[in-house]
XYZ file of N, CA and C in Angstrom:
609
model
N -24.510 2.609 0.203
C -23.679 1.487 0.684
C -24.475 0.321 0.813
N -23.804 -0.884 0.704
C -24.622 -2.111 0.695
C -23.782 -3.263 1.275
N -24.454 -4.240 1.695
C -23.846 -5.505 2.188
C -23.763 -6.450 1.007
N -22.992 -7.595 1.222
C -22.726 -8.553 0.149
C -22.818 -9.946 0.870
N -23.443 -10.898 0.135
C -23.515 -12.220 0.634
C -23.050 -13.183 -0.540
N -22.117 -14.069 -0.261
C -21.794 -15.137 -1.318
C -22.371 -16.350 -0.663
N -23.044 -17.145 -1.475
C -23.617 -18.394 -0.900
C -23.232 -19.592 -1.873
N -22.301 -20.304 -1.399
C -21.759 -21.496 -2.044
C -21.351 -21.149 -3.527
N -20.655 -20.058 -3.646
C -20.165 -19.576 -4.888
C -18.963 -20.358 -5.447
N -19.150 -20.894 -6.691
C -18.044 -21.780 -7.255
C -17.801 -21.270 -8.656
N -16.512 -21.517 -9.187
C -16.082 -21.247 -10.469
C -15.376 -22.333 -11.033
N -15.864 -22.721 -12.311
C -15.127 -23.822 -12.992
C -14.818 -23.353 -14.423
N -13.633 -23.783 -14.816
C -13.250 -23.563 -16.166
C -13.049 -24.980 -16.737
N -14.083 -25.435 -17.532
C -14.067 -26.794 -18.015
C -14.176 -27.782 -16.822
N -13.354 -28.676 -16.786
C -13.200 -29.712 -15.686
C -12.490 -29.200 -14.537
N -11.855 -28.079 -14.579
C -11.099 -27.580 -13.527
C -11.881 -26.510 -12.553
N -12.048 -26.914 -11.353
C -12.705 -26.009 -10.318
C -11.638 -25.063 -9.556
N -11.742 -23.741 -9.763
C -10.829 -22.839 -9.117
C -11.296 -22.286 -7.812
N -12.587 -22.120 -7.798
C -13.311 -21.658 -6.523
C -14.252 -22.665 -6.051
N -14.063 -23.262 -4.892
C -14.889 -24.268 -4.367
C -15.947 -23.862 -3.357
N -17.026 -23.364 -3.842
C -18.164 -23.078 -2.996
C -17.920 -22.171 -1.665
N -17.637 -20.929 -2.047
C -17.414 -19.863 -1.049
C -18.694 -19.406 -0.314
N -18.599 -19.333 1.011
C -19.697 -18.576 1.733
C -19.082 -17.532 2.462
N -19.747 -16.361 2.291
C -19.196 -15.178 2.922
C -20.220 -14.120 3.140
N -20.286 -13.457 4.270
C -21.164 -12.237 4.368
C -20.322 -10.986 4.799
N -20.489 -10.062 3.978
C -19.873 -8.690 4.243
C -20.889 -7.690 4.646
N -20.757 -7.060 5.765
C -21.805 -6.207 6.315
C -21.592 -4.794 5.703
N -22.734 -3.980 5.714
C -22.681 -2.614 5.230
C -21.493 -1.939 5.868
N -20.683 -1.300 5.110
C -19.586 -0.436 5.639
C -18.348 -1.107 6.026
N -18.336 -2.400 5.846
C -17.079 -3.224 6.254
C -16.008 -3.073 5.301
N -14.775 -3.228 5.674
C -13.663 -3.209 4.775
C -13.019 -4.581 4.900
N -13.209 -5.463 3.933
C -12.786 -6.818 4.049
C -11.655 -7.090 2.923
N -10.655 -7.722 3.259
C -9.494 -8.109 2.395
C -9.493 -9.571 2.036
N -9.398 -9.879 0.790
C -8.967 -11.252 0.266
C -7.465 -11.301 0.077
N -6.879 -12.066 0.993
C -5.457 -12.152 0.760
C -4.938 -13.605 0.482
N -3.977 -13.753 -0.398
C -3.411 -15.083 -0.741
C -2.438 -14.927 -1.902
N -1.750 -15.949 -2.209
C -0.779 -15.941 -3.274
C -1.394 -15.837 -4.724
N -0.507 -15.446 -5.766
C -0.986 -15.341 -7.008
C -1.589 -16.712 -7.377
N -2.759 -16.717 -8.227
C -3.290 -18.052 -8.708
C -4.230 -18.641 -7.636
N -4.594 -18.168 -6.460
C -5.409 -18.854 -5.558
C -6.800 -18.547 -5.838
N -7.236 -17.682 -6.745
C -8.643 -17.373 -7.080
C -9.132 -16.187 -6.525
N -8.471 -15.282 -5.781
C -9.033 -14.061 -5.087
C -9.494 -13.034 -6.168
N -8.760 -12.871 -7.243
C -9.109 -11.817 -8.254
C -10.336 -12.373 -9.050
N -10.418 -13.649 -9.273
C -11.485 -14.272 -9.943
C -12.775 -14.155 -9.118
N -12.591 -14.277 -7.734
C -13.820 -14.094 -6.932
C -14.241 -12.633 -6.992
N -13.331 -11.750 -6.979
C -13.655 -10.316 -7.091
C -14.375 -10.053 -8.334
N -13.857 -10.575 -9.419
C -14.499 -10.332 -10.787
C -15.904 -10.865 -10.808
N -16.140 -12.024 -10.192
C -17.506 -12.479 -10.135
C -18.438 -11.603 -9.375
N -17.899 -11.044 -8.247
C -18.748 -10.042 -7.498
C -19.041 -8.839 -8.337
N -18.085 -8.420 -9.157
C -18.237 -7.288 -10.027
C -19.154 -7.476 -11.233
N -19.370 -8.843 -11.622
C -20.117 -9.143 -12.779
C -19.294 -9.287 -14.060
N -17.940 -9.252 -13.901
C -17.068 -9.442 -15.055
C -16.860 -10.915 -15.409
N -17.067 -11.725 -14.451
C -17.128 -13.193 -14.662
C -18.375 -13.737 -14.000
N -18.890 -14.863 -14.648
C -20.081 -15.474 -14.159
C -19.771 -16.476 -13.073
N -20.640 -16.765 -12.073
C -20.422 -17.790 -11.159
C -20.897 -19.162 -11.876
N -20.160 -20.125 -11.613
C -20.589 -21.513 -12.066
C -21.744 -22.089 -11.341
N -21.762 -21.875 -10.027
C -22.719 -22.222 -8.944
C -22.805 -21.195 -7.896
N -23.901 -21.383 -7.008
C -24.144 -20.457 -6.007
C -24.763 -19.132 -6.319
N -24.865 -18.350 -5.281
C -25.585 -16.972 -5.467
C -24.748 -15.830 -4.890
N -24.828 -14.808 -5.732
C -24.165 -13.541 -5.307
C -25.274 -12.564 -5.002
N -25.253 -12.046 -3.779
C -26.420 -11.228 -3.316
C -25.805 -9.886 -2.786
N -26.324 -8.742 -3.426
C -25.897 -7.453 -3.030
C -27.123 -6.681 -2.584
N -27.030 -6.129 -1.316
C -28.137 -5.406 -0.710
C -29.456 -6.208 -0.758
N -29.321 -7.390 -0.479
C -30.483 -8.360 -0.376
C -30.964 -8.802 -1.706
N -30.449 -8.463 -2.891
C -30.929 -8.870 -4.193
C -29.908 -9.764 -4.844
N -30.364 -10.907 -5.371
C -29.486 -11.821 -6.177
C -29.145 -11.166 -7.427
N -27.921 -11.165 -7.702
C -27.400 -10.359 -8.932
C -26.688 -11.179 -9.933
N -26.683 -12.554 -9.852
C -26.036 -13.391 -10.691
C -26.327 -13.028 -12.288
N -27.569 -12.694 -12.566
C -27.846 -12.344 -13.888
C -27.963 -10.873 -14.219
N -27.406 -10.019 -13.287
C -27.292 -8.576 -13.516
C -26.038 -8.238 -14.075
N -26.013 -7.387 -14.999
C -24.834 -6.927 -15.642
C -23.976 -6.158 -14.759
N -22.643 -6.131 -15.121
C -21.707 -5.311 -14.266
C -22.136 -3.916 -14.168
N -22.596 -3.291 -15.279
C -22.895 -1.933 -15.223
C -24.129 -1.561 -14.262
N -25.060 -2.604 -14.068
C -26.142 -2.545 -13.320
C -26.030 -2.722 -11.758
N -24.887 -3.272 -11.311
C -24.687 -3.710 -9.961
C -24.377 -2.649 -9.123
N -24.108 -1.458 -9.576
C -23.815 -0.307 -8.632
C -22.491 -0.367 -7.924
N -21.460 -1.116 -8.514
C -20.177 -1.116 -7.859
C -19.151 -0.333 -8.661
N -18.006 -0.264 -8.025
C -16.912 0.463 -8.814
C -15.680 -0.259 -8.417
N -14.829 -0.517 -9.477
C -13.607 -1.378 -9.342
C -12.437 -0.663 -9.683
N -11.394 -0.753 -8.867
C -10.124 -0.072 -9.072
C -9.004 -1.173 -9.281
N -8.325 -1.204 -10.369
C -7.459 -2.186 -10.858
C -6.042 -1.883 -10.516
N -5.192 -2.848 -10.632
C -3.688 -2.663 -10.511
C -3.156 -1.689 -11.555
N -3.577 -1.830 -12.759
C -3.215 -0.797 -13.803
C -4.264 0.326 -13.713
N -3.785 1.489 -13.804
C -4.685 2.590 -13.534
C -5.711 2.855 -14.616
N -5.411 2.378 -15.783
C -6.331 2.449 -16.941
C -6.852 3.941 -17.147
N -5.911 4.904 -17.073
C -6.371 6.236 -17.272
C -6.246 6.534 -18.768
N -6.994 7.461 -19.316
C -6.917 7.891 -20.659
C -5.752 8.891 -20.749
N -4.675 8.653 -21.558
C -3.472 9.456 -21.550
C -3.689 10.795 -22.180
N -4.702 10.893 -23.131
C -4.892 12.122 -23.841
C -5.969 13.083 -23.117
N -6.447 12.636 -21.984
C -7.365 13.411 -21.188
C -6.649 14.003 -19.943
N -7.192 15.132 -19.579
C -6.759 15.640 -18.329
C -7.244 14.922 -17.049
N -6.752 15.159 -15.925
C -7.288 14.529 -14.693
C -8.849 14.851 -14.561
N -9.200 16.151 -14.789
C -10.597 16.454 -14.816
C -11.421 15.581 -15.704
N -10.951 15.426 -16.928
C -11.703 14.705 -18.049
C -11.723 13.248 -17.640
N -10.657 12.685 -17.092
C -10.665 11.310 -16.629
C -11.609 10.983 -15.574
N -11.879 11.961 -14.571
C -12.690 11.817 -13.532
C -14.117 11.934 -14.041
N -14.391 12.806 -15.052
C -15.713 13.048 -15.470
C -16.193 12.151 -16.616
N -15.350 11.338 -17.099
C -15.719 10.573 -18.418
C -16.845 9.647 -18.166
N -16.776 8.739 -17.056
C -17.817 7.804 -16.819
C -19.193 8.433 -16.673
N -19.193 9.693 -15.884
C -20.503 10.320 -15.686
C -21.039 10.981 -17.015
N -20.129 11.407 -17.869
C -20.581 12.004 -19.209
C -21.125 10.898 -19.993
N -20.619 9.631 -19.933
C -21.235 8.530 -20.690
C -22.663 8.218 -20.084
N -22.953 8.548 -18.874
C -24.296 8.220 -18.333
C -25.133 9.471 -18.525
N -24.668 10.393 -19.223
C -25.471 11.704 -19.557
C -25.897 12.362 -18.259
N -24.960 12.448 -17.263
C -25.188 13.166 -16.001
C -25.142 14.579 -16.335
N -26.019 15.445 -15.730
C -26.050 16.854 -15.892
C -24.679 17.461 -15.630
N -24.172 18.499 -16.478
C -22.918 18.981 -16.367
C -22.582 19.572 -14.874
N -23.536 20.238 -14.369
C -23.351 20.779 -12.887
C -23.074 19.655 -11.877
N -23.782 18.514 -12.085
C -23.579 17.460 -11.143
C -22.232 16.834 -11.370
N -21.860 16.671 -12.651
C -20.505 16.177 -12.836
C -19.431 17.075 -12.236
N -19.591 18.330 -12.519
C -18.531 19.216 -11.972
C -18.480 19.125 -10.405
N -19.644 19.115 -9.739
C -19.636 19.097 -8.299
C -18.944 17.726 -7.815
N -19.283 16.755 -8.529
C -18.678 15.229 -8.034
C -17.257 15.398 -8.203
N -16.835 15.749 -9.479
C -15.385 15.762 -9.836
C -14.601 16.623 -8.805
N -15.042 17.750 -8.544
C -14.392 18.631 -7.604
C -14.416 18.230 -6.254
N -15.495 17.557 -5.833
C -15.554 16.944 -4.491
C -14.580 15.811 -4.313
N -14.444 14.947 -5.309
C -13.563 13.784 -5.298
C -12.121 14.308 -5.303
N -11.882 15.364 -6.130
C -10.528 15.839 -6.286
C -10.077 16.466 -4.979
N -10.964 17.146 -4.240
C -10.615 17.712 -2.987
C -10.300 16.682 -1.914
N -11.111 15.693 -1.908
C -11.017 14.522 -1.014
C -9.636 13.804 -1.150
N -9.219 13.694 -2.386
C -8.022 12.939 -2.756
C -6.673 13.919 -2.967
N -6.939 15.262 -2.646
C -5.827 16.119 -2.873
C -5.285 16.170 -4.324
N -6.317 16.220 -5.153
C -6.032 16.366 -6.672
C -6.389 17.775 -7.167
N -6.822 18.595 -6.337
C -7.393 19.988 -6.739
C -6.354 20.624 -7.675
N -5.191 20.717 -7.359
C -4.195 21.452 -8.170
C -3.742 20.759 -9.335
N -4.180 19.443 -9.582
C -3.678 18.652 -10.714
C -4.771 18.412 -11.835
N -5.850 19.128 -11.781
C -7.086 18.782 -12.501
C -6.711 19.019 -13.983
N -5.859 19.901 -14.318
C -5.585 20.189 -15.782
C -4.440 19.466 -16.318
N -3.743 18.644 -15.523
C -2.598 17.783 -15.907
C -3.059 16.534 -16.600
N -2.149 15.934 -17.465
C -2.457 14.702 -18.084
C -1.659 13.632 -17.262
N -2.162 12.305 -17.516
C -1.527 11.225 -16.663
C 0.036 11.184 -16.720
N 0.561 11.516 -17.844
C 2.109 11.375 -17.914
C 2.797 12.451 -17.056
N 2.045 13.399 -16.652
C 2.648 14.522 -15.883
C 2.444 14.186 -14.271
N 1.889 12.985 -13.926
C 1.655 12.604 -12.586
C 2.538 11.553 -12.066
N 2.810 11.494 -10.811
C 3.523 10.342 -10.134
C 2.581 9.133 -10.044
N 3.165 7.995 -9.845
C 2.349 6.745 -9.634
C 1.278 6.856 -8.625
N 1.591 7.494 -7.486
C 0.651 7.557 -6.386
C -0.596 8.553 -6.877
N -0.242 9.643 -7.609
C -1.174 10.461 -8.070
C -2.131 9.859 -9.138
N -1.551 9.067 -9.990
C -2.329 8.269 -11.022
C -3.312 7.335 -10.229
N -2.869 6.705 -9.211
C -3.699 5.792 -8.523
C -4.837 6.462 -7.833
N -4.519 7.744 -7.347
C -5.704 8.572 -6.695
C -6.680 8.945 -7.868
N -6.236 9.208 -8.996
C -7.144 9.544 -10.072
C -8.033 8.327 -10.268
N -7.371 7.127 -10.386
C -8.211 5.930 -10.603
C -9.216 5.654 -9.518
N -8.809 5.979 -8.229
C -9.803 5.854 -7.083
C -10.753 6.964 -7.139
N -10.524 8.167 -7.638
C -11.465 9.171 -7.816
C -12.479 8.890 -8.846
N -12.115 8.234 -9.873
C -13.079 7.794 -10.865
C -14.102 6.835 -10.311
N -13.704 6.080 -9.382
C -14.660 5.172 -8.671
C -15.517 6.062 -7.759
N -15.046 6.970 -6.962
C -15.775 7.766 -6.068
C -16.866 8.588 -6.664
N -16.591 9.111 -7.902
C -17.629 10.056 -8.448
C -18.934 9.227 -8.882
N -18.758 7.923 -8.935
C -19.919 7.154 -9.317
C -20.820 6.797 -8.166
N -20.390 7.211 -6.940
C -21.296 6.851 -5.678
C -21.613 5.410 -5.596
N -20.609 4.558 -5.621
C -20.929 3.051 -5.672
C -21.477 2.579 -4.374
N -22.239 1.470 -4.379
C -22.695 0.830 -3.125
C -21.524 0.008 -2.484
N -20.560 -0.452 -3.344
C -19.418 -1.182 -2.893
C -18.180 -0.792 -3.743
N -17.094 -0.564 -3.133
C -15.810 -0.414 -3.809
C -15.075 -1.815 -3.877
N -14.555 -2.178 -5.128
C -13.749 -3.328 -5.290
C -12.335 -2.931 -5.680
N -11.347 -3.386 -4.953
C -9.975 -3.026 -5.265
C -9.202 -4.329 -5.647
N -8.624 -4.412 -6.788
C -7.819 -5.484 -7.204
C -6.435 -5.218 -7.319
N -5.715 -5.471 -6.194
C -4.202 -5.287 -6.001
C -3.925 -3.833 -6.570
N -4.592 -2.811 -6.066
C -4.284 -1.411 -6.661
C -2.921 -0.826 -6.445
N -2.196 -1.400 -5.446
C -0.890 -0.708 -5.042
C 0.250 -1.556 -5.518
N -0.005 -2.621 -6.259
C 1.177 -3.454 -6.687
C 2.243 -2.830 -7.494
N 1.899 -1.797 -8.309
C 2.747 -1.017 -9.198
C 3.616 0.046 -8.531
N 3.250 0.285 -7.340
C 4.010 1.419 -6.597
C 5.263 0.889 -5.789
N 6.058 1.860 -5.514
C 7.352 1.427 -4.768
C 6.845 1.372 -3.275
N 7.715 0.796 -2.372
C 7.318 0.564 -1.003
C 6.880 1.733 -0.286
N 7.557 2.892 -0.438
C 7.162 4.123 0.266
C 5.738 4.592 -0.141
N 5.554 4.619 -1.475
C 4.213 4.951 -1.899
C 3.056 4.095 -1.516
N 3.428 2.726 -1.363
C 2.359 1.708 -0.958
C 1.886 2.089 0.394
N 3.017 2.328 1.263
C 2.548 2.724 2.682
C 1.666 3.846 2.813
N 1.978 4.907 1.931
C 1.251 6.201 1.997
C -0.188 5.933 1.455
N -0.287 5.090 0.380
C -1.599 4.853 -0.112
C -2.471 3.979 0.680
N -1.845 3.037 1.338
C -2.563 2.320 2.367
C -3.306 3.109 3.328
N -2.600 4.163 3.936
C -3.186 5.019 4.842
C -4.244 5.878 4.252
N -4.052 6.249 2.948
C -5.061 7.151 2.275
C -6.291 6.337 1.928
N -6.232 5.032 1.539
C -7.394 4.322 1.280
C -8.147 3.986 2.675
N -7.367 3.673 3.656
C -7.990 3.393 4.987
C -8.761 4.639 5.510
N -8.235 5.777 5.247
C -8.816 7.126 5.658
C -10.005 7.430 4.801
N -9.949 7.030 3.520
C -11.093 7.236 2.697
C -12.275 6.293 3.123
N -11.964 5.117 3.456
C -13.035 4.210 3.937
C -13.679 4.861 5.283
N -13.020 5.333 6.127
C -13.378 5.928 7.410
C -14.319 7.148 6.969
N -13.951 7.920 6.005
C -14.650 9.118 5.652
C -15.954 8.763 4.968
N -15.881 7.827 3.996
C -17.124 7.515 3.234
C -18.098 6.596 3.892
N -17.482 5.524 4.598
C -18.304 4.581 5.317
C -18.851 3.430 4.301
N -18.339 3.546 3.037
C -18.844 2.583 2.074
C -18.129 1.200 2.161
N -18.957 0.174 1.927
C -18.332 -1.231 1.913
C -17.219 -1.308 0.939
N -16.016 -1.842 1.322
C -14.854 -2.001 0.498
C -14.420 -3.513 0.520
N -14.092 -4.106 -0.628
C -13.487 -5.383 -0.625
C -12.261 -5.214 -1.463
N -11.167 -5.708 -0.937
C -9.800 -5.359 -1.392
C -8.893 -6.718 -1.562
N -8.362 -6.827 -2.720
C -7.638 -8.111 -3.009
C -6.071 -7.761 -2.988
N -5.332 -8.543 -2.237
C -3.893 -8.349 -2.342
C -3.241 -9.657 -1.923
N -1.898 -9.699 -2.297
C -1.079 -10.853 -1.885
C -0.208 -10.481 -0.693
N -0.303 -9.172 -0.355
C 0.612 -8.740 0.700
C -0.105 -8.841 2.124
N 0.528 -9.660 3.024
C -0.195 -9.957 4.339
C -0.140 -8.640 5.184
N 0.947 -7.808 5.115
C 1.061 -6.642 5.860
C -0.060 -5.665 5.457
N -0.259 -5.534 4.165
C -1.320 -4.657 3.566
C -2.683 -5.118 4.173
N -2.881 -6.453 4.167
C -4.267 -7.060 4.722
C -4.392 -6.754 6.098
N -3.351 -6.982 6.894
C -3.419 -6.794 8.408
C -3.612 -5.337 8.828
N -3.022 -4.432 8.122
C -3.072 -3.007 8.472
C -4.326 -2.269 8.017
N -4.953 -2.798 6.921
C -6.072 -2.146 6.381
C -7.535 -2.578 6.689
N -7.531 -3.980 6.922
C -8.809 -4.556 6.958
C -9.567 -4.633 8.186
N -10.876 -4.554 8.184
C -11.715 -4.923 9.319
C -11.541 -6.448 9.678
N -11.443 -7.145 8.573
C -11.311 -8.557 8.713
C -10.835 -9.264 7.341
């Protein structure tokens, strides 16, 4: 787990400035939510933290290290998107294991991590199913599980519940909050939903 500092972070596209010098400190283990309407720059800020977008100005510091020039793959973060981005031809087990296999992680380690995440997220009985056989909430849990198996220092969530119906959103809010309490890992969560922000965040 790690803390995060943003020091005068700005983003420009040509002559248009979309993020104007953000200063923020997120402590180890905190659950922080960026809330605002569509187009306000919250997802862009999250993508800069992830390394998917470059900052035009300022410093992004993770665990005391400036990471502006560090690739997304080397930052030790895991991101969960609004779209689940699951591989439809793979089982739940294979989806959870895929990223670790690409890193040439030993098979026994992969199996332990996949089964541990599946148990934590109540996916044990679904490991041989494919995404088309899952509900929206189950697919989102698989997406979160893919992040968990990587043991990230920080979890980044980009509107992960937007595609779910109201009842499932309430359920998944509780599950993500419980997951944070269990893991103690720093989480940064983007949403346009003020209720979601108020019920989930430390701040």
